[in-house]
Amino acid sequence: MERRLTKPVVTVMVIVVLLGGAIFYGAYHLLKRTEPFALGEHCMIKTPDGSLDLDIEQAQVAATIAAVAVRRKLPERALQIAYVTAIQESKLANLPYGDRDSVGVFQQRPSQGWGTAEQLQDPVYAARKFFAALEKVKHYRTLPLHEAAQAVQRSADGSAYADHEYNAKILSAAFMGRVPQAVHCWYPPSDKPVSPQPDAARKQLVRALGSDSAPKRGWLIAAWYVTHAQKYGLRQVRFAGVTWTAASGHDGWRKDAKPVATVQIA
């Protein structure tokens, strides 16, 4: 015998369905709002050779070292030597302390003539000093990376630099701009309104690189801006038909409806 649903039962079922939909809708949008906080803050470096997960400070330091290398017109190998050194010495962190009087990303010592402690905690200055010393090493372009690094640093155990060659090659390909869209970062929104400071960002990039508008260095410039977006309140970086936005930084670079030939920030 066929049973028909009574009107009250149908009403209850409709209410349950509507409530379920409302709960799902609310939960979905709540998750979307809380997602940036759950993801924390990091930068992803991805190239055909592999990928690395860095914190934002590490990525900023890596981007700055690359900018200084390019300004000095150095080959990518010089940048790789700098990276194996910086990873071993400080894990790409701008440290205010170290062994004896060592400080900064390369753990350079004021007592050995590298500069003052304050100067050496400036990644631009520290990178300039490192590359100036590297350029004096004979045949550094053909030496194994760890040997070239040791020739500059004169560490107690120079062989340790060799442990970081794989990561250094990923970083150099990304931050020198050889691999497009290789760097993206994400972080939670600020608790307080943030005013973008594009002029301050440009000024700091120019200090390291010398210019922020060289088309052939577009991806180096774009990577530098993305890694420094949180510091300078940048909301987006656009270049070569794609855009990175702070609001959806974890999703990386997305297709841009209006491609631009030079890097634009806002």
Short mmCIF file of C-alpha atoms in Angstrom, two decimals:
data_model
loop_
_atom_site.label_atom_id
_atom_site.label_comp_id
_atom_site.label_asym_id
_atom_site.label_seq_id
_atom_site.Cartn_x
_atom_site.Cartn_y
_atom_site.Cartn_z
CA MET A 1 0.00 0.00 0.00
CA GLU A 2 1.49 3.35 -1.01
CA ARG A 3 2.00 5.83 1.80
CA ARG A 4 1.65 9.53 1.16
CA LEU A 5 3.69 12.07 3.10
CA THR A 6 1.53 14.28 5.21
CA LYS A 7 1.74 18.04 4.95
CA PRO A 8 3.47 18.44 8.35
CA VAL A 9 6.12 15.85 7.38
CA VAL A 10 6.76 17.59 4.06
CA THR A 11 7.05 20.90 5.89
CA VAL A 12 9.62 19.48 8.30
CA MET A 13 11.62 17.99 5.44
CA VAL A 14 11.68 21.31 3.61
CA ILE A 15 12.81 23.08 6.77
CA VAL A 16 15.59 20.52 7.30
CA VAL A 17 16.79 20.92 3.72
CA LEU A 18 16.76 24.72 3.98
CA LEU A 19 18.55 24.66 7.31
CA GLY A 20 21.13 22.25 5.91
CA GLY A 21 21.73 24.52 2.95
CA ALA A 22 22.01 27.57 5.19
CA ILE A 23 24.49 25.81 7.48
CA PHE A 24 26.56 24.65 4.52
CA TYR A 25 26.53 28.13 2.98
CA GLY A 26 27.52 29.74 6.28
CA ALA A 27 30.26 27.19 6.95
CA TYR A 28 31.66 27.57 3.44
CA HIS A 29 31.94 31.34 3.72
CA LEU A 30 33.32 31.13 7.24
CA LEU A 31 36.05 28.80 5.99
CA LYS A 32 36.81 31.17 3.12
CA ARG A 33 37.17 34.05 5.55
CA THR A 34 39.38 32.12 7.96
CA GLU A 35 41.47 30.39 5.26
CA PRO A 36 44.17 33.11 5.11
CA PHE A 37 44.72 32.79 8.85
CA ALA A 38 44.83 28.98 8.75
CA LEU A 39 47.42 29.03 5.95
CA GLY A 40 49.77 31.22 7.95
CA GLU A 41 52.52 33.02 6.04
CA HIS A 42 55.04 31.46 3.69
CA CYS A 43 56.54 31.72 0.24
CA MET A 44 56.59 28.89 -2.30
CA ILE A 45 59.52 28.68 -4.69
CA LYS A 46 58.79 26.35 -7.60
CA THR A 47 60.95 25.52 -10.62
CA PRO A 48 61.27 22.51 -12.94
CA ASP A 49 64.10 21.27 -10.71
CA GLY A 50 62.04 21.25 -7.54
CA SER A 51 60.28 23.42 -4.98
CA LEU A 52 61.09 25.01 -1.64
CA ASP A 53 58.95 26.45 1.15
CA LEU A 54 60.51 29.55 2.74
CA ASP A 55 59.30 31.93 5.38
CA ILE A 56 58.80 35.48 4.18
CA GLU A 57 62.03 36.83 5.68
CA GLN A 58 64.06 34.11 3.99
CA ALA A 59 62.40 34.90 0.66
CA GLN A 60 63.05 38.61 1.08
CA VAL A 61 66.73 37.96 1.74
CA ALA A 62 66.99 35.60 -1.24
CA ALA A 63 65.33 38.16 -3.53
CA THR A 64 67.65 40.93 -2.34
CA ILE A 65 70.81 38.87 -2.83
CA ALA A 66 69.69 38.10 -6.38
CA ALA A 67 69.05 41.79 -7.09
CA VAL A 68 72.54 42.72 -5.90
CA ALA A 69 74.10 39.96 -8.03
CA VAL A 70 72.28 41.19 -11.14
CA ARG A 71 73.26 44.80 -10.47
CA ARG A 72 76.89 43.67 -10.41
CA LYS A 73 76.29 41.79 -13.70
CA LEU A 74 77.34 38.50 -12.15
CA PRO A 75 76.48 35.06 -13.58
CA GLU A 76 73.90 32.81 -12.01
CA ARG A 77 76.68 30.65 -10.62
CA ALA A 78 77.83 33.54 -8.42
CA LEU A 79 74.33 33.74 -7.01
CA GLN A 80 74.34 30.00 -6.32
CA ILE A 81 77.61 30.39 -4.40
CA ALA A 82 76.04 33.16 -2.35
CA TYR A 83 73.02 31.00 -1.61
CA VAL A 84 74.95 27.94 -0.43
CA THR A 85 76.84 30.29 1.87
CA ALA A 86 73.78 32.08 3.22
CA ILE A 87 71.84 28.86 3.79
CA GLN A 88 74.70 27.29 5.70
CA GLU A 89 75.60 30.37 7.72
CA SER A 90 72.16 31.68 8.68
CA LYS A 91 69.45 29.69 6.88
CA LEU A 92 68.83 32.87 4.86
CA ALA A 93 68.01 34.87 7.99
CA ASN A 94 69.38 38.33 8.78
CA LEU A 95 70.70 37.40 12.22
CA PRO A 96 71.76 40.04 14.76
CA TYR A 97 74.09 37.52 16.42
CA GLY A 98 76.41 34.63 15.61
CA ASP A 99 79.68 32.92 16.49
CA ARG A 100 81.93 35.47 18.20
CA ASP A 101 81.11 38.78 16.47
CA SER A 102 79.51 37.31 13.34
CA VAL A 103 76.22 38.89 12.23
CA GLY A 104 73.88 39.03 9.26
CA VAL A 105 72.88 36.62 6.54
CA PHE A 106 76.47 35.68 5.66
CA GLN A 107 77.68 35.80 9.28
CA GLN A 108 80.41 38.26 8.38
CA ARG A 109 82.62 39.56 11.20
CA PRO A 110 83.27 43.25 11.85
CA SER A 111 86.60 42.30 13.43
CA GLN A 112 87.72 40.87 10.08
CA GLY A 113 87.06 44.06 8.17
CA TRP A 114 83.71 43.24 6.56
CA GLY A 115 82.06 46.35 7.99
CA THR A 116 80.26 47.45 11.13
CA ALA A 117 77.69 45.21 12.78
CA GLU A 118 74.97 47.63 11.69
CA GLN A 119 76.14 47.58 8.06
CA LEU A 120 76.38 43.79 7.97
CA GLN A 121 72.77 43.47 9.13
CA ASP A 122 71.72 45.26 5.94
CA PRO A 123 71.27 42.44 3.36
CA VAL A 124 72.10 44.80 0.48
CA TYR A 125 75.39 45.85 2.03
CA ALA A 126 76.23 42.30 3.16
CA ALA A 127 75.57 40.90 -0.34
CA ARG A 128 77.72 43.59 -1.95
CA LYS A 129 80.61 42.73 0.37
CA PHE A 130 80.20 39.02 -0.27
CA PHE A 131 80.20 39.40 -4.05
CA ALA A 132 83.13 41.82 -3.97
CA ALA A 133 85.14 39.16 -2.14
CA LEU A 134 83.91 36.39 -4.45
CA GLU A 135 85.01 38.29 -7.55
CA LYS A 136 88.57 38.21 -6.22
CA VAL A 137 88.55 34.40 -6.07
CA LYS A 138 90.39 33.05 -9.11
CA HIS A 139 88.31 30.78 -11.32
CA TYR A 140 85.26 31.03 -9.06
CA ARG A 141 83.05 30.48 -12.12
CA THR A 142 84.42 26.97 -12.59
CA LEU A 143 85.17 25.96 -9.01
CA PRO A 144 82.71 23.66 -7.22
CA LEU A 145 80.19 25.83 -5.41
CA HIS A 146 81.34 24.82 -1.95
CA GLU A 147 84.99 25.50 -2.75
CA ALA A 148 84.20 28.97 -4.02
CA ALA A 149 82.10 29.66 -0.92
CA GLN A 150 84.90 28.47 1.34
CA ALA A 151 87.41 30.68 -0.47
CA VAL A 152 85.32 33.67 0.58
CA GLN A 153 84.24 32.58 4.06
CA ARG A 154 87.23 30.54 5.23
CA SER A 155 84.97 28.53 7.49
CA ALA A 156 86.09 25.80 9.88
CA ASP A 157 84.32 23.21 7.71
CA GLY A 158 84.00 24.35 4.12
CA SER A 159 82.57 21.03 2.97
CA ALA A 160 79.25 21.85 4.69
CA TYR A 161 78.38 24.32 1.92
CA ALA A 162 78.03 21.41 -0.51
CA ASP A 163 74.91 20.20 1.34
CA HIS A 164 72.93 23.15 -0.03
CA GLU A 165 73.78 23.08 -3.73
CA TYR A 166 70.45 21.58 -4.81
CA ASN A 167 68.44 24.25 -2.98
CA ALA A 168 70.73 27.01 -4.19
CA LYS A 169 70.08 26.06 -7.81
CA ILE A 170 66.31 26.16 -7.28
CA LEU A 171 66.59 29.57 -5.64
CA SER A 172 68.85 31.05 -8.29
CA ALA A 173 66.58 29.97 -11.14
CA ALA A 174 63.58 31.52 -9.39
CA PHE A 175 64.99 34.74 -7.99
CA MET A 176 67.20 35.61 -10.94
CA GLY A 177 64.00 35.43 -12.98
CA ARG A 178 65.00 32.63 -15.32
CA VAL A 179 61.83 30.70 -14.42
CA PRO A 180 58.59 32.74 -14.76
CA GLN A 181 55.98 32.73 -11.97
CA ALA A 182 58.38 30.80 -9.74
CA VAL A 183 57.71 32.75 -6.54
CA HIS A 184 54.49 33.43 -4.69
CA CYS A 185 53.80 34.29 -1.06
CA TRP A 186 50.79 34.43 1.22
CA TYR A 187 49.99 35.82 4.66
CA PRO A 188 46.94 36.73 6.77
CA PRO A 189 45.40 40.18 6.32
CA SER A 190 46.49 42.82 8.80
CA ASP A 191 44.29 43.58 11.82
CA LYS A 192 44.54 47.28 10.95
CA PRO A 193 44.08 49.06 7.61
CA VAL A 194 47.36 49.16 5.68
CA SER A 195 48.24 51.92 3.24
CA PRO A 196 50.22 50.63 0.25
CA GLN A 197 53.73 52.09 -0.01
CA PRO A 198 54.71 51.42 -3.64
CA ASP A 199 57.18 54.33 -3.74
CA ALA A 200 59.02 53.05 -0.67
CA ALA A 201 59.12 49.56 -2.19
CA ARG A 202 60.53 50.89 -5.47
CA LYS A 203 63.17 52.91 -3.64
CA GLN A 204 64.41 49.87 -1.73
CA LEU A 205 64.44 47.67 -4.84
CA VAL A 206 66.38 50.29 -6.79
CA ARG A 207 68.90 50.43 -3.96
CA ALA A 208 69.62 46.73 -4.51
CA LEU A 209 69.05 46.37 -8.25
CA GLY A 210 69.66 49.83 -9.64
CA SER A 211 66.36 49.96 -11.56
CA ASP A 212 62.87 48.51 -11.31
CA SER A 213 61.88 48.77 -14.96
CA ALA A 214 64.30 46.60 -16.96
CA PRO A 215 62.01 44.34 -19.07
CA LYS A 216 64.54 41.49 -19.27
CA ARG A 217 64.64 41.43 -15.45
CA GLY A 218 60.87 41.43 -15.12
CA TRP A 219 60.51 38.18 -13.20
CA LEU A 220 63.34 39.05 -10.83
CA ILE A 221 61.58 42.35 -10.12
CA ALA A 222 58.19 40.68 -9.76
CA ALA A 223 59.58 38.12 -7.31
CA TRP A 224 61.21 40.88 -5.24
CA TYR A 225 57.93 42.79 -4.99
CA VAL A 226 55.92 39.69 -4.07
CA THR A 227 58.32 38.76 -1.27
CA HIS A 228 58.19 42.34 0.06
CA ALA A 229 54.45 42.87 -0.43
CA GLN A 230 53.58 42.34 3.22
CA LYS A 231 56.28 44.78 4.37
CA TYR A 232 55.13 47.56 2.04
CA GLY A 233 51.40 46.82 2.02
CA LEU A 234 51.29 45.96 -1.69
CA ARG A 235 47.98 44.49 -2.82
CA GLN A 236 49.00 43.20 -6.24
CA VAL A 237 51.90 42.64 -8.60
CA ARG A 238 51.23 42.42 -12.35
CA PHE A 239 53.52 41.29 -15.16
CA ALA A 240 53.49 39.43 -18.47
CA GLY A 241 49.81 38.53 -18.51
CA VAL A 242 49.49 37.33 -14.91
CA THR A 243 48.77 38.88 -11.53
CA TRP A 244 49.61 38.00 -7.95
CA THR A 245 47.30 39.43 -5.28
CA ALA A 246 47.80 39.57 -1.54
CA ALA A 247 44.18 38.56 -0.93
CA SER A 248 44.68 35.21 -2.70
CA GLY A 249 48.45 34.87 -2.50
CA HIS A 250 48.34 31.14 -1.78
CA ASP A 251 46.81 30.56 -5.21
CA GLY A 252 49.88 31.99 -6.92
CA TRP A 253 49.82 33.85 -10.21
CA ARG A 254 46.55 34.13 -12.12
CA LYS A 255 45.82 35.14 -15.69
CA ASP A 256 45.42 38.88 -16.16
CA ALA A 257 42.80 40.27 -18.53
CA LYS A 258 45.04 43.26 -19.33
CA PRO A 259 48.66 42.11 -19.81
CA VAL A 260 51.41 44.62 -19.02
CA ALA A 261 54.96 44.69 -20.42
CA THR A 262 56.66 45.95 -17.27
CA VAL A 263 56.07 45.06 -13.63
CA GLN A 264 53.28 47.08 -12.03
CA ILE A 265 52.52 47.25 -8.32
CA ALA A 266 49.67 48.72 -6.30
#
